[in-house]
PDB file of C-alpha atoms in Angstrom:
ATOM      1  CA  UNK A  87     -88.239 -21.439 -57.920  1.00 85.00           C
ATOM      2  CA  UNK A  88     -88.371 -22.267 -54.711  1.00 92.00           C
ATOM      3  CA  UNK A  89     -85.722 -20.764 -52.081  1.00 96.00           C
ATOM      4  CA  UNK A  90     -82.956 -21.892 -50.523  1.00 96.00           C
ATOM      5  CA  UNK A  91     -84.353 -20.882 -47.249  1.00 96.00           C
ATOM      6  CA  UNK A  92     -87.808 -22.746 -47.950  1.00 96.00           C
ATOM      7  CA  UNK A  93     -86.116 -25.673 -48.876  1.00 96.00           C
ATOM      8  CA  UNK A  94     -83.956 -25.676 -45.804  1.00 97.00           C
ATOM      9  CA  UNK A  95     -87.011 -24.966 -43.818  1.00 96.00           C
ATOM     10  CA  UNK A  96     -88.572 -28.736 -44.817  1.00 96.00           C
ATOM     11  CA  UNK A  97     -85.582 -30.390 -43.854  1.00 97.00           C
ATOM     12  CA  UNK A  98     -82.896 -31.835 -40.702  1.00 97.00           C
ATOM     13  CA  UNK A  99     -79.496 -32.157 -40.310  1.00 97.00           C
ATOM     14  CA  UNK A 100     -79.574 -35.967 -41.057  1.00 97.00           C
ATOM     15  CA  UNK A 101     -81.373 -35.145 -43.949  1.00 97.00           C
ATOM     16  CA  UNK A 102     -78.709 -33.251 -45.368  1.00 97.00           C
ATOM     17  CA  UNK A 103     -76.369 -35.742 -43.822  1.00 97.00           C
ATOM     18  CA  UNK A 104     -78.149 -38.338 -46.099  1.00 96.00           C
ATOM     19  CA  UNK A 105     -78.405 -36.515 -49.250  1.00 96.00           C
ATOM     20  CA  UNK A 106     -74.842 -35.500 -49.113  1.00 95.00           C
ATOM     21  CA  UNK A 107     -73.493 -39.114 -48.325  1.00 94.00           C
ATOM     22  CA  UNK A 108     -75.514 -39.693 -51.807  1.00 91.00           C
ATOM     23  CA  UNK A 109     -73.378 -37.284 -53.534  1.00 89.00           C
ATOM     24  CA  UNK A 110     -69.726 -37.681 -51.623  1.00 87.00           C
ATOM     25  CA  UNK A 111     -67.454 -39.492 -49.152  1.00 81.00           C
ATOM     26  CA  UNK A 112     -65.796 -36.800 -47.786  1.00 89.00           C
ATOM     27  CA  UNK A 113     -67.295 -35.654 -43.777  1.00 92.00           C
ATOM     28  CA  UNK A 114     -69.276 -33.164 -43.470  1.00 96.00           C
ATOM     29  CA  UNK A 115     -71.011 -33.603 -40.283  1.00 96.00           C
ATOM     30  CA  UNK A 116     -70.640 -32.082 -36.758  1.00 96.00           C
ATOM     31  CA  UNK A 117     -71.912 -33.770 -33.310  1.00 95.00           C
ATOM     32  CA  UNK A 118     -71.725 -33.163 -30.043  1.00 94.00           C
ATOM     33  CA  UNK A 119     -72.781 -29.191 -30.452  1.00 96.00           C
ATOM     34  CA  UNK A 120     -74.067 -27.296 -27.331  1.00 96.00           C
ATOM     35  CA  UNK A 121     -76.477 -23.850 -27.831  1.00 97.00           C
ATOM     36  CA  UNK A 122     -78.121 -21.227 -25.782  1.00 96.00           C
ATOM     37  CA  UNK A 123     -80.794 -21.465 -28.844  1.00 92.00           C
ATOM     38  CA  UNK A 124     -81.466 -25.029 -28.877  1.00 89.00           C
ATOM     39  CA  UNK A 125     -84.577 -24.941 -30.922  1.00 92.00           C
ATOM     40  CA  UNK A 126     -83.431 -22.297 -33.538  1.00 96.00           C
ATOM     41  CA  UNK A 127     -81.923 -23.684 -37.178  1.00 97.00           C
ATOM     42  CA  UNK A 128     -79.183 -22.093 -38.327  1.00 98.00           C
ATOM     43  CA  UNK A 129     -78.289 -21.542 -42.148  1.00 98.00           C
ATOM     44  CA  UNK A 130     -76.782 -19.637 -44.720  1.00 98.00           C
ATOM     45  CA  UNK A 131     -73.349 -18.917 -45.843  1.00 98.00           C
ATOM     46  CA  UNK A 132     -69.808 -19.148 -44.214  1.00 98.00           C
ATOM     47  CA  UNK A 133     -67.411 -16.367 -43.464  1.00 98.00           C
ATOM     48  CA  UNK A 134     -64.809 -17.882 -41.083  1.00 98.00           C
ATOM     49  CA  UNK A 135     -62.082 -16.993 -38.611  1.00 98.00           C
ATOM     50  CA  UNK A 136     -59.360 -18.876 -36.920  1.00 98.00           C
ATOM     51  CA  UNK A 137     -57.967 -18.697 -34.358  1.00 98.00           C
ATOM     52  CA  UNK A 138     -54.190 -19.496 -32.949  1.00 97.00           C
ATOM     53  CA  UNK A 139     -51.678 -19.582 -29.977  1.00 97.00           C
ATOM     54  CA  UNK A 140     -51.672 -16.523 -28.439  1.00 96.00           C
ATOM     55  CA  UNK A 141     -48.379 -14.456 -28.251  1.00 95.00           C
ATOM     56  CA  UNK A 142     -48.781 -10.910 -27.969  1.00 93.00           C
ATOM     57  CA  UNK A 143     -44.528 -10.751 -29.267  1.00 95.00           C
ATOM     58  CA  UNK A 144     -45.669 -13.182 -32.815  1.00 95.00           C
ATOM     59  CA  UNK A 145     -49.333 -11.886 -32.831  1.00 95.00           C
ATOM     60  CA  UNK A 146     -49.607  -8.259 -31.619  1.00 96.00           C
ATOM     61  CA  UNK A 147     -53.421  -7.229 -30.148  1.00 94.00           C
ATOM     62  CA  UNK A 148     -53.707  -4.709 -32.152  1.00 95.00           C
ATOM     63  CA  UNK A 149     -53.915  -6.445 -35.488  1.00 96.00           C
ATOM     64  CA  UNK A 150     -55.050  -9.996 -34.532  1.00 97.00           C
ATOM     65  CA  UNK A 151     -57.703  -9.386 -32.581  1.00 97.00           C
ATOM     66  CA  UNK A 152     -61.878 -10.038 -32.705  1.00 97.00           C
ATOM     67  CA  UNK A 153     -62.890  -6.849 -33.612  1.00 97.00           C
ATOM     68  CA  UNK A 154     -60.287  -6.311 -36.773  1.00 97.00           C
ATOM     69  CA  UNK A 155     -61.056  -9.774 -37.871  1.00 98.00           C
ATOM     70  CA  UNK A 156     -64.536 -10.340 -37.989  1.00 98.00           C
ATOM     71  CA  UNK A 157     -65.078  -6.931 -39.648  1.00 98.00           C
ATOM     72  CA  UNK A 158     -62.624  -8.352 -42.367  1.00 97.00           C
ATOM     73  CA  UNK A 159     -64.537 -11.346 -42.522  1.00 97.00           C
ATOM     74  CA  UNK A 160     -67.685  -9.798 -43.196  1.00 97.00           C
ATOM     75  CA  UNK A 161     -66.381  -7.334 -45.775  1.00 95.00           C
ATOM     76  CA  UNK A 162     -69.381  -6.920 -48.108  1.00 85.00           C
ATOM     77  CA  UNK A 163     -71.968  -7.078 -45.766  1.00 92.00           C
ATOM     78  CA  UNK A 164     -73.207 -10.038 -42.810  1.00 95.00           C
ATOM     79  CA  UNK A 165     -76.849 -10.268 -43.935  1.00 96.00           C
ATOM     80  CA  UNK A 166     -77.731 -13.943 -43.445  1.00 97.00           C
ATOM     81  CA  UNK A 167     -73.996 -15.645 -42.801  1.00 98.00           C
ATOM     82  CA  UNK A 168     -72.677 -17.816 -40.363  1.00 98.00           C
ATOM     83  CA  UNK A 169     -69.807 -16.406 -38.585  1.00 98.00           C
ATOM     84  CA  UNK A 170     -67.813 -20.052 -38.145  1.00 98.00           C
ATOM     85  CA  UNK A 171     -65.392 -19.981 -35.337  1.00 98.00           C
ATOM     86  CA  UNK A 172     -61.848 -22.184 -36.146  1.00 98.00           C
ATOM     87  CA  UNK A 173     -60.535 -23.032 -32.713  1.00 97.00           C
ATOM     88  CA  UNK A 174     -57.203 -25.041 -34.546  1.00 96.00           C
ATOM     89  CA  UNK A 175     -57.506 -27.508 -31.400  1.00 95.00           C
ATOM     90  CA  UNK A 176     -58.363 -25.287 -28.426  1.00 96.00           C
ATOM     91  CA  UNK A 177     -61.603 -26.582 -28.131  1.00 96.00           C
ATOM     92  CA  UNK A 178     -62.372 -25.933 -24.515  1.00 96.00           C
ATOM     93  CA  UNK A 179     -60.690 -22.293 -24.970  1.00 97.00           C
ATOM     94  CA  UNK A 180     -63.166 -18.940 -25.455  1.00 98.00           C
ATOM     95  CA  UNK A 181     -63.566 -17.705 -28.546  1.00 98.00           C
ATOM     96  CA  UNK A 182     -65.835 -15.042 -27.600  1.00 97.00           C
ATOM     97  CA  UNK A 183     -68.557 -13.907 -25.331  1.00 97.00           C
ATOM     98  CA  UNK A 184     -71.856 -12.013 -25.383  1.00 96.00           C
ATOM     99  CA  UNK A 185     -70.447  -8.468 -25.084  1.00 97.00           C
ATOM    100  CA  UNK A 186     -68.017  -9.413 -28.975  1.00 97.00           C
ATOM    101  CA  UNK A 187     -70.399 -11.400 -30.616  1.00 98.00           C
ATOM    102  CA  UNK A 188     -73.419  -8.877 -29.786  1.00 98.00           C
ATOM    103  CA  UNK A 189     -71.468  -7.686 -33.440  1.00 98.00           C
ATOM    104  CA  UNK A 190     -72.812 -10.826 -34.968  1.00 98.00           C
ATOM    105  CA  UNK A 191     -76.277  -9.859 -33.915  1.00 97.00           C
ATOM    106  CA  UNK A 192     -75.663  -5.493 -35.133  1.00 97.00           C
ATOM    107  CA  UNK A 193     -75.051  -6.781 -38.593  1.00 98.00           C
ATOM    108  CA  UNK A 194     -77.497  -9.479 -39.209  1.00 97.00           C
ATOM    109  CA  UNK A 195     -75.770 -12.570 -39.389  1.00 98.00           C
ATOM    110  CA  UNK A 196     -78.131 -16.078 -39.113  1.00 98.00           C
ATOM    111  CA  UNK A 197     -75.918 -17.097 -36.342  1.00 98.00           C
ATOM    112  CA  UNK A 198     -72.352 -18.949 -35.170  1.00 98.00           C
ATOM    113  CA  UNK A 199     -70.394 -22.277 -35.666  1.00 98.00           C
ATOM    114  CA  UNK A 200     -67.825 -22.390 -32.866  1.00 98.00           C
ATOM    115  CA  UNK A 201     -65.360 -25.536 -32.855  1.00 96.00           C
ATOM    116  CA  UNK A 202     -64.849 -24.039 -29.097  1.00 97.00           C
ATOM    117  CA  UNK A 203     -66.466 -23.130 -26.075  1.00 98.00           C
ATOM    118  CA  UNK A 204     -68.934 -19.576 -25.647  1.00 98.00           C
ATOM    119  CA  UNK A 205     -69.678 -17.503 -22.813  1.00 98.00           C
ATOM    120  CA  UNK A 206     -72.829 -15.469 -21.268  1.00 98.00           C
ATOM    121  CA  UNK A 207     -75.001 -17.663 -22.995  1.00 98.00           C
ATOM    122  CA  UNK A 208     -77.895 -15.797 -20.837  1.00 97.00           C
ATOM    123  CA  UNK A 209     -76.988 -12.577 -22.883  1.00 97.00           C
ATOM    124  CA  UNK A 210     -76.321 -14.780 -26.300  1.00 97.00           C
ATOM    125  CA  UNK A 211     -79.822 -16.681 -25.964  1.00 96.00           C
ATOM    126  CA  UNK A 212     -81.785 -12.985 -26.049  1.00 96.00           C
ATOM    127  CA  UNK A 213     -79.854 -12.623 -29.720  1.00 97.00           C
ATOM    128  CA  UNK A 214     -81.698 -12.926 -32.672  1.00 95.00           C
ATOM    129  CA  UNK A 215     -79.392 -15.664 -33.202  1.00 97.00           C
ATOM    130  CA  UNK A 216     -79.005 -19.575 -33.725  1.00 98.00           C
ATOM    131  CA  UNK A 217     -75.913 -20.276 -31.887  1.00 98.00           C
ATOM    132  CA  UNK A 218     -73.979 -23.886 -31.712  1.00 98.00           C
ATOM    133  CA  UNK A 219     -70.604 -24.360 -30.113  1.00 98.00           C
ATOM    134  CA  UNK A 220     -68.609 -26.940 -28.172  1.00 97.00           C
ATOM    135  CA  UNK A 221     -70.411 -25.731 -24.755  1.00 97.00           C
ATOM    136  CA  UNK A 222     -70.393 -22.917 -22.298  1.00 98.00           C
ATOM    137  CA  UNK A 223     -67.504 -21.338 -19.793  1.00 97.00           C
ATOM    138  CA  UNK A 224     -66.979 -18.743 -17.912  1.00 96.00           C
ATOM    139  CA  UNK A 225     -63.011 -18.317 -18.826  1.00 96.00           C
ATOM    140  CA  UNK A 226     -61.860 -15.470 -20.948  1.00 95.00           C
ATOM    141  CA  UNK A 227     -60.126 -17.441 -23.657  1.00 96.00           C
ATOM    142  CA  UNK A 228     -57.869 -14.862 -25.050  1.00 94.00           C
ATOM    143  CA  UNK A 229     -54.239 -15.631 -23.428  1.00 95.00           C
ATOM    144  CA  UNK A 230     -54.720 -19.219 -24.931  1.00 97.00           C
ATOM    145  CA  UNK A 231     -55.764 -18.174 -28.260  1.00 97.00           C
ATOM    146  CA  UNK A 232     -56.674 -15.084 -30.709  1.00 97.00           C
ATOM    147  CA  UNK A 233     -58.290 -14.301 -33.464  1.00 97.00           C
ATOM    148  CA  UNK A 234     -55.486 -14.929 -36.677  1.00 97.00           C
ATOM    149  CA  UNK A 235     -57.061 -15.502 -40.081  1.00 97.00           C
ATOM    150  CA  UNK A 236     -60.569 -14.097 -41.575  1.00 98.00           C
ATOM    151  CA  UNK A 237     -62.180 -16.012 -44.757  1.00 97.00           C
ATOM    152  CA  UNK A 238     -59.778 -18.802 -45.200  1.00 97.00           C
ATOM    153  CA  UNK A 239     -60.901 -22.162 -45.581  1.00 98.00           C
ATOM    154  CA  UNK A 240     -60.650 -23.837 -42.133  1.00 98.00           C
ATOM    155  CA  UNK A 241     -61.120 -27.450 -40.703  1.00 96.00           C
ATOM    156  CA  UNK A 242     -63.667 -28.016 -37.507  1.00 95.00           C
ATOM    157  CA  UNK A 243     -63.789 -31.420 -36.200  1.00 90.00           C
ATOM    158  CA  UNK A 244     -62.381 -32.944 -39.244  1.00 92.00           C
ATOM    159  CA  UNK A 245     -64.850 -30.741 -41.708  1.00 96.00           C
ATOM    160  CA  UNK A 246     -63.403 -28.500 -44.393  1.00 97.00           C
ATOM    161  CA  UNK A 247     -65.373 -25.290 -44.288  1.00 98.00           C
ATOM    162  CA  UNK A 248     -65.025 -22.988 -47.415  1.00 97.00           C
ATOM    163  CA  UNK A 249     -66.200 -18.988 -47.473  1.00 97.00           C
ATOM    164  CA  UNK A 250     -69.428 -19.139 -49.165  1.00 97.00           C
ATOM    165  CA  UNK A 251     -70.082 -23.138 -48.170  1.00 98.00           C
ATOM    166  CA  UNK A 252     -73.428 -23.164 -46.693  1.00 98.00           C
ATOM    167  CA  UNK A 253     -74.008 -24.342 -43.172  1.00 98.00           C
ATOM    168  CA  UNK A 254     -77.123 -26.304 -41.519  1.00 98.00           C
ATOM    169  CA  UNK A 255     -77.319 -26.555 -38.004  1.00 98.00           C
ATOM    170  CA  UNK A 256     -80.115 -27.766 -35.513  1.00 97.00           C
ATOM    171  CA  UNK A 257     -80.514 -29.718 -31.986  1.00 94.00           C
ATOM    172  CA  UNK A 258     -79.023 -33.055 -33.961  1.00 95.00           C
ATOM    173  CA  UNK A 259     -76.296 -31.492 -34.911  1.00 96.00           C
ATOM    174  CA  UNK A 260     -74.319 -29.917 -37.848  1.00 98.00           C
ATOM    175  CA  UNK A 261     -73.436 -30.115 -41.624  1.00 98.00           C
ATOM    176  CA  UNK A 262     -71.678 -28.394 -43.957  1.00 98.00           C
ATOM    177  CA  UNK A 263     -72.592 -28.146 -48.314  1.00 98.00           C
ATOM    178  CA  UNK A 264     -70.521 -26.934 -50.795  1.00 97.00           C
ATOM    179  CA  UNK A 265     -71.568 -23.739 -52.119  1.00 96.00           C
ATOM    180  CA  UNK A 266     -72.043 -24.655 -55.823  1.00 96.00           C
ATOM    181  CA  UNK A 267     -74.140 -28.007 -54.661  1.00 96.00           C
ATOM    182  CA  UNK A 268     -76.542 -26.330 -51.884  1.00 97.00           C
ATOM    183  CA  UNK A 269     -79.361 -26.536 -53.623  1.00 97.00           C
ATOM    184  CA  UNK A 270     -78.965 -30.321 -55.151  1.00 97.00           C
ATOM    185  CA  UNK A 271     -78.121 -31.092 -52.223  1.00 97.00           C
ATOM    186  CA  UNK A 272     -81.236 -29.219 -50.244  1.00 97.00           C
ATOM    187  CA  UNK A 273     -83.764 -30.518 -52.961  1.00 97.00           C
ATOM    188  CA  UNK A 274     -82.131 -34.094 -52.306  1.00 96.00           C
ATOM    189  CA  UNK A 275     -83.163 -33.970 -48.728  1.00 97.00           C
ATOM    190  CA  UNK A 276     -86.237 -32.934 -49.537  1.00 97.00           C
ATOM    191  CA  UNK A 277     -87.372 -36.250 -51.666  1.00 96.00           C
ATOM    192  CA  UNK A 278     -85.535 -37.958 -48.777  1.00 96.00           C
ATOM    193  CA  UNK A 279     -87.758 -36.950 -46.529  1.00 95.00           C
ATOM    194  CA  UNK A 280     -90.779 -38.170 -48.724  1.00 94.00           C
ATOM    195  CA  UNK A 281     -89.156 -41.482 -49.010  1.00 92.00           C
ATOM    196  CA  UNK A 282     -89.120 -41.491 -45.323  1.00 91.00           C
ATOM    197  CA  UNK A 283     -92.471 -40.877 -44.926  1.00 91.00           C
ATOM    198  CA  UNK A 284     -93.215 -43.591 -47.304  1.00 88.00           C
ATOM    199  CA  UNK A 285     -91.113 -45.626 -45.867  1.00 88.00           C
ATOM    200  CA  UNK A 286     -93.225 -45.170 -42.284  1.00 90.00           C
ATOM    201  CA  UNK A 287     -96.194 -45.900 -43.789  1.00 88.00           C
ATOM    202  CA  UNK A 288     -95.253 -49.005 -45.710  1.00 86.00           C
ATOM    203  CA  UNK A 289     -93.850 -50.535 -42.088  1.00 86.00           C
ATOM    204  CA  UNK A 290     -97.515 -49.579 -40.117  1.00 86.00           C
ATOM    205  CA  UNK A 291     -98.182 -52.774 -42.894  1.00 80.00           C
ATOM    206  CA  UNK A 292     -95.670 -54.855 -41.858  1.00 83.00           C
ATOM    207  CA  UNK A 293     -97.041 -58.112 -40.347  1.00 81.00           C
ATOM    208  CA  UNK A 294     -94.290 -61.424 -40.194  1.00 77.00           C
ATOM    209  CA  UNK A 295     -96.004 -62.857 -42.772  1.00 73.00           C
ATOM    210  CA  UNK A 296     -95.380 -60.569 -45.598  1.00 67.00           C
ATOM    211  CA  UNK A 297     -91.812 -60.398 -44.392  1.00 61.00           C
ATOM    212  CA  UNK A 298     -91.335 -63.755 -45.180  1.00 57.00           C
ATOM    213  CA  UNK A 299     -92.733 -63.052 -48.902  1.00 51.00           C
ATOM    214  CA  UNK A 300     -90.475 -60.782 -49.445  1.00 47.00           C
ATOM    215  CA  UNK A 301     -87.574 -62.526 -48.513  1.00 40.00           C
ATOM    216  CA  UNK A 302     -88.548 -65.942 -50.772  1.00 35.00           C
TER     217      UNK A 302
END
């Protein structure tokens, strides 16, 4: 049987965009994604954390902060996840930098989802990493928000991401599959992909007269 990083290997975001739309109604893609590691894909499983208001009186440092909560998140081990980063809204706020997130890179994670802005993408790009986000700043974000919640579901541009839903990122964009349908969903895009290519070929034949066949 083939695996589910072979399969995602022979397919795009749109793809999976596609073969999902087949399947549901509900969203499940992200645009408008910036990286540091434009041609890398990113895939594999979800562990999440969001992030809130800061207030060091509600949400003291010492518990809520990146450190504590992405080594809850990861509980069990990071091979191959995607740490996903819930901004809640503060989408032009930090929600980390190289010198945190060189974590992601210690314990083998594929990469990051951010639904918020990155720093030091210089010193994120030499990562083994694929890396997509809402753009780069320089700003430390952490008096406008902190780390709150590890593996809960969260919502990212209108997308509900579960722990353990798989996520597909590349240059186009972003998409997120259910856990228990990633590889329906992966061998969908697949024969999409073949259709396309049929497709391609059958319009190199395309001359106005056998368009007007086909629509008598």
């Amino acid at each position: 049987m083939e695996s589910l990083d072979a399969l995602a290997g022979r397919v795009r975001t749109a793809d999976i965009v596609d073969a999902m739309r087949r399947r549901h109604q509900h969203r499940c893609h992200l645009l408008d994604l910036v990286s540091p590691t434009p041609g890398r894909r990113l895939f594999g499983p979800a562990v999440t954390i969001s992030y809130f208001p800061a207030c060091r009186a509600a949400l003291p440092p010492e518990r809520y902060n990146f450190k504590r909560l992405f080594y809850d998140a990861i509980d069990g081990g990071g091979d191959g996840r995607v740490l996903v980063l819930a901004s809640n809204g503060y989408t032009d706020a930090s929600l980390g930098g190289g010198t945190k997130l060189s974590r992601v890179y210690n314990h083998r994670l594929a990469g990051i989802l951010a639904d918020g802005r990155l720093r030091d993408f210089a010193e994120l790009e030499q990562y083994d990493l694929a890396i997509f986000c809402r753009g780069e700043t320089t700003r430390s974000g952490g008096d406008v928000v902190t780390p709150y919640e590890a593996n809960r579901p969260v919502v990212i541009a209108g997308v509900a991401v579960r722990p353990g839903d798989y996520v597909f990122a590349d240059a186009s964009g972003a998409v997120v599959i259910p856990a228990a349908e990633v590889r329906a969903v992966l061998l969908a895009a697949t024969q999409i992909v073949v259709e396309d290519a049929e497709s391609i070929v059958a319009i190199k034949g395309e001359t106005p007269t056998s368009l007007g066949r086909a629509e008598n």
